[in-house]
Amino acid sequence: MTLAASAAGASAADRYIIDPEHTYSTFEYKHWGLSYQRGRFDNNSGMIELDMGGKTGAINIAIDASSVSTGSETFNKILRSDNFFDATQFPQILFKSSNMRFDGDKLVQVDGDLTIRGITKPASFEITHFNCRFMFLYFKQACGANGYTKILRSDFGVGRYVPFVSDEVTLSFSVEGIKE
C-alpha cells in the first residue's frame, strides 16, 4: 500500500513516510453465509502529508495486489488471477484522497477515489483511531491510524461467486508513518 498525501497549504504540511513494517491493508467478506473470512496485503508503502493547524491533508495509497495473503497459497493464487484482482495486469490497488475530515484535532474520515482492477469509484474511510507523537524508536515524530470502508466488490469487476461469497467487503488498514 502506498500512502502519499498532499495538502492545500503545503508549507505548513508535515510529510510522513509509511513504515512498511507497521502498515497493513486487510479485507473481510462472508463466505457462503457460514463465517467471515479475512485476508491481507503484505506490501504497503507511501506517504502522508498533514497540516494539523489547517486541518488539511491528502492521502494516496498503493497496495501491491500480488501481496495478497490468506494463509493458503492456493487461494492466494486464485485471488491474484484474472478472475479476481488480476494482479499481473493491475499490479496496484490505489486510493487517492480528495478530503480529510477532522473533529477538533481528531481525523475522523478520509474521502477519495479507490481504484481496483483499473476501475475507480468514490470511497470514504472512517477513521477509528488516529494519533501522532514523538517515537523514541525512530527519534522522530510519527503518526498512526486505523480505518475502514465497505465496498461492493462487483463494482470493481471482482464479482465472481456473488451471492455465495458476499459482494460487500470491508477494507481496513492499520498504518504508521514516520516524519521525514
Coordinates of C-alpha atoms in Angstrom, one line a residue, residues 84-157:
F84 CA -10.3 -11.6 -9.1
F85 CA -7.5 -9.0 -8.7
D86 CA -5.7 -9.8 -12.0
A87 CA -2.5 -8.7 -10.3
T88 CA -0.4 -9.2 -13.5
Q89 CA -2.5 -6.6 -15.5
F90 CA -3.4 -4.4 -12.5
P91 CA -0.5 -4.7 -10.0
Q92 CA -1.7 -1.9 -7.7
I93 CA -4.9 -1.1 -5.8
L94 CA -4.9 2.7 -5.3
F95 CA -6.6 5.2 -3.0
K96 CA -6.3 8.9 -3.6
S97 CA -7.9 11.2 -1.1
S98 CA -9.9 14.3 -2.0
N99 CA -10.8 15.4 1.5
M100 CA -9.8 14.8 5.1
R101 CA -12.4 15.5 7.8
F102 CA -11.5 16.4 11.4
D103 CA -13.4 16.7 14.6
G104 CA -11.2 19.1 16.6
D105 CA -7.7 17.6 16.4
K106 CA -9.0 14.1 15.6
L107 CA -9.0 12.8 12.0
V108 CA -12.4 11.1 11.6
Q109 CA -12.8 10.4 7.8
V110 CA -10.9 10.4 4.6
D111 CA -12.8 10.7 1.3
G112 CA -11.3 9.9 -2.1
D113 CA -11.2 7.6 -5.1
L114 CA -10.5 3.8 -4.8
T115 CA -9.1 2.0 -7.9
I116 CA -9.3 -1.8 -8.2
R117 CA -8.6 -3.6 -11.5
G118 CA -8.5 -0.2 -13.2
I119 CA -12.0 0.8 -12.1
T120 CA -12.2 3.9 -10.0
K121 CA -15.1 4.6 -7.6
P122 CA -15.6 7.1 -4.7
A123 CA -14.8 5.7 -1.2
S124 CA -14.9 7.1 2.3
F125 CA -12.8 5.6 5.1
E126 CA -14.0 6.0 8.6
I127 CA -11.0 6.6 10.9
T128 CA -11.4 4.7 14.1
H129 CA -8.1 5.7 15.7
F130 CA -5.6 8.5 14.9
N131 CA -2.6 9.6 16.9
C132 CA 0.7 11.5 16.4
R133 CA 3.6 11.6 18.8
F134 CA 7.4 11.5 19.1
M135 CA 8.7 8.0 18.7
F136 CA 11.9 7.1 20.5
L137 CA 12.2 4.1 18.2
Y138 CA 12.8 6.4 15.3
F139 CA 13.8 9.6 17.2
K140 CA 11.2 11.3 15.0
Q141 CA 7.6 12.3 15.0
A142 CA 5.2 9.6 13.8
C143 CA 1.5 9.3 13.2
G144 CA -0.7 6.2 13.1
A145 CA -4.2 5.4 12.2
N146 CA -6.8 2.7 11.7
G147 CA -9.8 2.9 9.4
Y148 CA -12.2 1.0 7.3
T149 CA -14.8 1.3 4.5
K150 CA -17.3 -1.1 2.9
I151 CA -17.5 -1.6 -0.8
L152 CA -19.3 -3.9 -3.3
R153 CA -16.6 -5.9 -5.0
S154 CA -18.7 -6.3 -8.1
D155 CA -18.4 -2.5 -8.6
F156 CA -14.7 -3.1 -9.3
G157 CA -15.0 -6.1 -11.6

